[in-house]
Amino acid sequence: MLILKTHAEIEQMKVSSKLTALVLKSLEKEIFPGVTTGELDRLAESLIKENGGKPSFKGYRGYPASICASLNEEVVHGIPGPRKVKEGDLLKIDIGVFKDGFHGDVTETYAVGSISSEAKRLKDITEKALYAGIDKVNSENRIGDISSAVQKVAEDEGYTVVRDFTGHGIGRNLHEEPQVTNFGKAGTGMRLKEGMVFCIEPMINMGTAEVEILNDHWTVVTKDRKLSAHYEHTVAIVNGKAEILTRY
Ligand code: MF3
Ligand code: CO
C-alpha cells in the first residue's frame, strides 16, 4: 500500500530527517585513520538518543547496531565493530532515525584520508547519480524516470548498478512503497504524486553488479571484491517538486 503524506506530516518528517542529517554531519568530523566503526556507531547512537530519537536500524529484522558502516568492497549493511578504518578507505555511513512518529534515512560515502583517484571518481559519480535521480522527482514524472537517470549516470562512466537492493518509500515505517530501483526505463512505473516520500539510494560498483552476503548474514559485498559507493537522501514531493528532507 502506498501511503501519501499530508503537508503537515511532511513538516513532521523534517524533524527526524534533520536529526538524521545532523548525526551524519557530526560523525563526519570523527572519520580519520584509526577510528573504529564501532566508535562511530556509539557516537551516532548517543547523539540520536540525546536528541530524543531512536535509531531506526537497531533491532530492525535483528540488525545489531545503530548505523551501517560499510568499507570498500562492502556495499551496504556493514556491521560496526572493532575494525579500524585506514588511510585510503572508502567508508559508507548509513543512518536511520525515528522521531515524532517518522523515520529519516541518509547515506554518504567518505574518503578516509587521501584515496586513489579511481575511488574518488566512483564516489563522485555515485553522488552525481543520486542528484540526477532527485532532479527527476516532480509530480509529472514516473518512478522509472528516477531509476533510468541514476542508471545512466553510472553506466555512462563504465560502472554497474546494484540490483539486489533498492530505494524505498519511508514514513511511519522505515520501508514503505514505492520501491525505487536504481535501474529502469524512463516513462515507466508508478506516477509520482504529491505527498510521496521516498529514499533514493544508488549503490554503484566499479566492477560486477553482483553482490553476496557474508557469514554475519548482513554485510553485502561485491562478488569481485571491487569497490562500491552509496549515497542516499530522503525526498518528498511538495507542491509538485522535490524537497530533500535529509539535506543538512
Ligand atoms: N538505508 C538502508 C535501507 O534503507 C539501511 C537499512 S539497515 C537495516 O534499507 F538494518 F535497517 F536493515
Ligand atoms: Co534506505
XYZ file of C-alpha atoms and ligand atoms in Angstrom:
261
model
C 0.000 0.000 0.000
C 1.260 3.453 -0.903
C 0.950 5.935 1.973
C 0.802 9.562 0.852
C 1.690 12.198 3.441
C -0.088 15.497 4.080
C 1.911 18.719 4.117
C 1.657 18.675 7.932
C 3.054 15.143 8.053
C 5.919 16.130 5.765
C 6.692 19.022 8.121
C 6.781 16.443 10.915
C 9.056 14.203 8.858
C 11.562 17.049 8.679
C 12.173 16.556 12.409
C 13.544 13.012 12.078
C 15.180 13.731 8.724
C 17.031 16.784 10.023
C 18.240 14.847 13.045
C 19.436 12.071 10.720
C 21.414 14.616 8.689
C 22.801 16.269 11.829
C 24.084 12.946 13.172
C 25.732 12.156 9.834
C 27.492 15.545 9.805
C 28.636 15.033 13.395
C 30.148 11.640 12.546
C 31.873 13.081 9.502
C 34.242 15.034 11.760
C 35.273 11.830 13.554
C 36.319 9.895 10.447
C 40.106 9.578 10.402
C 42.591 6.690 10.163
C 42.435 4.634 13.363
C 38.853 5.305 14.413
C 36.802 2.114 14.674
C 33.407 1.726 13.052
C 32.098 0.713 16.493
C 33.158 4.076 17.934
C 31.261 5.844 15.140
C 28.219 3.694 15.900
C 28.290 4.515 19.622
C 28.637 8.217 18.890
C 25.672 8.081 16.499
C 23.521 6.221 18.985
C 24.211 8.687 21.783
C 23.571 11.707 19.538
C 20.293 10.196 18.338
C 19.131 9.467 21.876
C 20.287 12.827 23.315
C 18.093 14.468 20.696
C 15.028 12.436 21.577
C 15.234 9.993 18.675
C 15.596 6.253 18.287
C 17.980 4.515 15.878
C 15.728 3.114 13.131
C 18.054 0.258 12.235
C 18.764 -1.195 15.692
C 16.614 -4.285 16.065
C 15.191 -3.965 12.540
C 14.977 -7.628 11.500
C 17.555 -8.243 14.191
C 20.132 -5.744 12.910
C 22.532 -5.257 15.843
C 23.687 -1.630 15.508
C 22.528 1.969 15.063
C 24.335 2.697 11.805
C 25.658 0.711 8.869
C 29.374 1.258 8.248
C 30.485 -0.384 5.005
C 34.116 -0.258 3.881
C 35.494 -0.526 0.335
C 34.069 -3.711 -1.279
C 31.247 -3.736 1.279
C 28.181 -2.357 -0.473
C 25.663 -1.903 2.357
C 24.711 -3.201 5.821
C 28.272 -3.391 7.171
C 28.032 -4.017 10.922
C 30.118 -1.615 13.030
C 32.715 -3.199 15.291
C 36.372 -3.148 16.382
C 37.695 -2.711 12.847
C 39.817 0.420 12.436
C 39.384 2.452 9.293
C 42.615 3.254 7.483
C 44.033 5.814 5.096
C 42.687 5.247 1.585
C 39.463 3.514 2.670
C 36.084 4.335 1.194
C 33.595 4.364 4.091
C 29.839 4.392 3.590
C 27.847 5.573 6.612
C 24.105 4.874 6.527
C 21.919 6.277 9.329
C 18.228 5.998 10.116
C 16.475 7.939 12.862
C 12.928 7.578 14.196
C 11.499 10.636 15.915
C 7.999 12.023 16.495
C 6.440 9.110 14.643
C 8.502 9.147 11.454
C 11.787 7.847 10.084
C 14.568 9.627 8.196
C 17.284 7.772 6.265
C 20.533 9.120 4.791
C 23.848 7.772 3.476
C 27.125 9.287 2.390
C 30.406 7.846 1.175
C 33.510 9.238 2.855
C 37.164 9.192 1.939
C 39.434 8.224 4.828
C 42.467 10.471 4.426
C 43.556 10.567 0.829
C 42.098 7.963 -1.527
C 43.012 6.777 -5.012
C 41.754 8.787 -7.973
C 39.693 5.738 -9.065
C 37.967 5.602 -5.679
C 37.345 9.346 -5.757
C 35.769 9.119 -9.192
C 33.449 6.297 -8.097
C 32.408 8.306 -5.024
C 31.755 11.474 -7.067
C 29.800 9.679 -9.791
C 27.614 7.913 -7.225
C 26.746 11.246 -5.653
C 26.063 12.646 -9.126
C 23.754 9.662 -9.816
C 21.786 10.400 -6.632
C 21.256 14.036 -7.662
C 20.370 13.030 -11.232
C 17.639 10.868 -9.705
C 16.444 13.659 -7.407
C 16.302 16.003 -10.419
C 13.605 13.768 -11.896
C 11.372 13.997 -8.829
C 8.254 16.004 -9.676
C 4.562 15.254 -9.995
C 4.768 14.989 -13.814
C 7.223 12.070 -13.803
C 7.232 8.364 -13.017
C 9.449 6.191 -10.813
C 11.203 4.871 -13.924
C 12.395 8.387 -14.746
C 14.340 8.430 -11.472
C 15.665 4.898 -11.964
C 16.839 5.450 -15.516
C 18.541 8.761 -14.667
C 20.523 7.093 -11.874
C 21.458 4.166 -14.093
C 22.575 6.360 -16.979
C 24.999 8.410 -14.877
C 26.607 5.227 -13.504
C 26.758 3.227 -16.717
C 27.996 6.142 -18.844
C 31.110 6.037 -16.646
C 31.530 2.274 -17.044
C 30.204 1.447 -13.583
C 27.454 -1.004 -12.672
C 24.321 -0.583 -10.593
C 23.463 -2.972 -7.751
C 20.100 -4.575 -8.476
C 19.546 -6.640 -5.344
C 18.956 -3.608 -3.101
C 16.823 -0.575 -3.860
C 15.461 2.697 -2.578
C 12.089 2.705 -0.834
C 9.181 4.725 0.422
C 9.565 5.935 4.016
C 7.278 7.341 6.699
C 5.935 5.782 9.881
C 7.740 2.668 8.623
C 11.384 2.533 7.546
C 10.403 0.739 4.346
C 7.189 1.514 2.507
C 6.040 1.579 -1.069
C 7.131 2.511 -3.658
C 10.275 0.581 -4.412
C 12.813 2.830 -6.154
C 15.205 0.746 -8.210
C 18.469 2.201 -9.480
C 17.861 0.829 -12.967
C 14.865 1.037 -15.252
C 13.188 2.725 -18.162
C 12.134 6.356 -18.328
C 8.390 6.867 -18.647
C 7.524 3.588 -16.906
C 6.384 2.663 -13.406
C 4.210 4.392 -10.854
C 3.352 8.032 -11.428
C 4.921 10.342 -8.828
C 2.344 12.061 -6.645
C 2.076 14.956 -4.239
C 2.800 13.696 -0.714
C 5.046 10.797 -1.687
C 8.165 10.451 0.433
C 10.904 8.045 -0.534
C 14.604 7.316 -0.298
C 16.711 7.321 -3.435
C 19.876 5.342 -2.761
C 22.176 4.386 -5.622
C 24.737 1.649 -4.832
C 27.298 1.788 -7.629
C 30.101 -0.719 -8.260
C 33.424 -0.401 -10.019
C 33.260 -3.986 -11.360
C 30.442 -6.502 -11.428
C 26.943 -5.544 -10.261
C 26.706 -8.873 -8.466
C 26.843 -8.989 -4.689
C 26.912 -11.612 -1.963
C 26.192 -11.661 1.748
C 28.892 -12.526 4.278
C 28.523 -15.123 7.049
C 27.362 -12.452 9.503
C 24.088 -12.552 7.483
C 24.178 -8.772 6.941
C 27.266 -7.418 5.225
C 26.689 -7.157 1.484
C 29.925 -7.245 -0.567
C 30.679 -7.083 -4.267
C 31.226 -10.540 -5.723
C 34.546 -9.483 -7.280
C 35.552 -7.539 -4.128
C 35.974 -4.352 -6.139
C 34.906 -1.002 -4.689
C 31.347 0.162 -4.190
C 29.888 3.562 -3.264
C 26.485 4.555 -1.853
C 24.592 7.814 -1.349
C 21.051 8.296 -0.065
C 18.577 11.076 0.660
C 15.014 11.106 1.926
C 12.997 13.128 -0.603
C 9.390 14.386 -0.508
C 7.153 15.725 -3.275
C 5.797 19.062 -2.074
C 3.919 21.449 -4.382
C 4.858 19.179 -7.265
C 8.595 19.460 -6.630
C 11.338 17.566 -4.829
C 12.231 18.579 -1.320
C 15.291 16.899 0.188
C 14.363 16.287 3.816
C 17.781 14.980 4.869
C 19.727 17.929 3.469
C 21.951 19.364 6.192
N 19.362 2.512 4.298
C 19.212 1.094 4.381
C 17.822 0.706 3.983
O 17.025 1.538 3.740
C 19.636 0.594 5.700
C 18.848 -0.449 6.375
S 19.799 -1.190 7.566
C 18.791 -2.163 8.425
O 17.493 -0.450 3.821
F 19.437 -2.670 9.391
F 17.817 -1.478 8.910
F 18.300 -3.096 7.663
Co 17.308 3.455 2.875
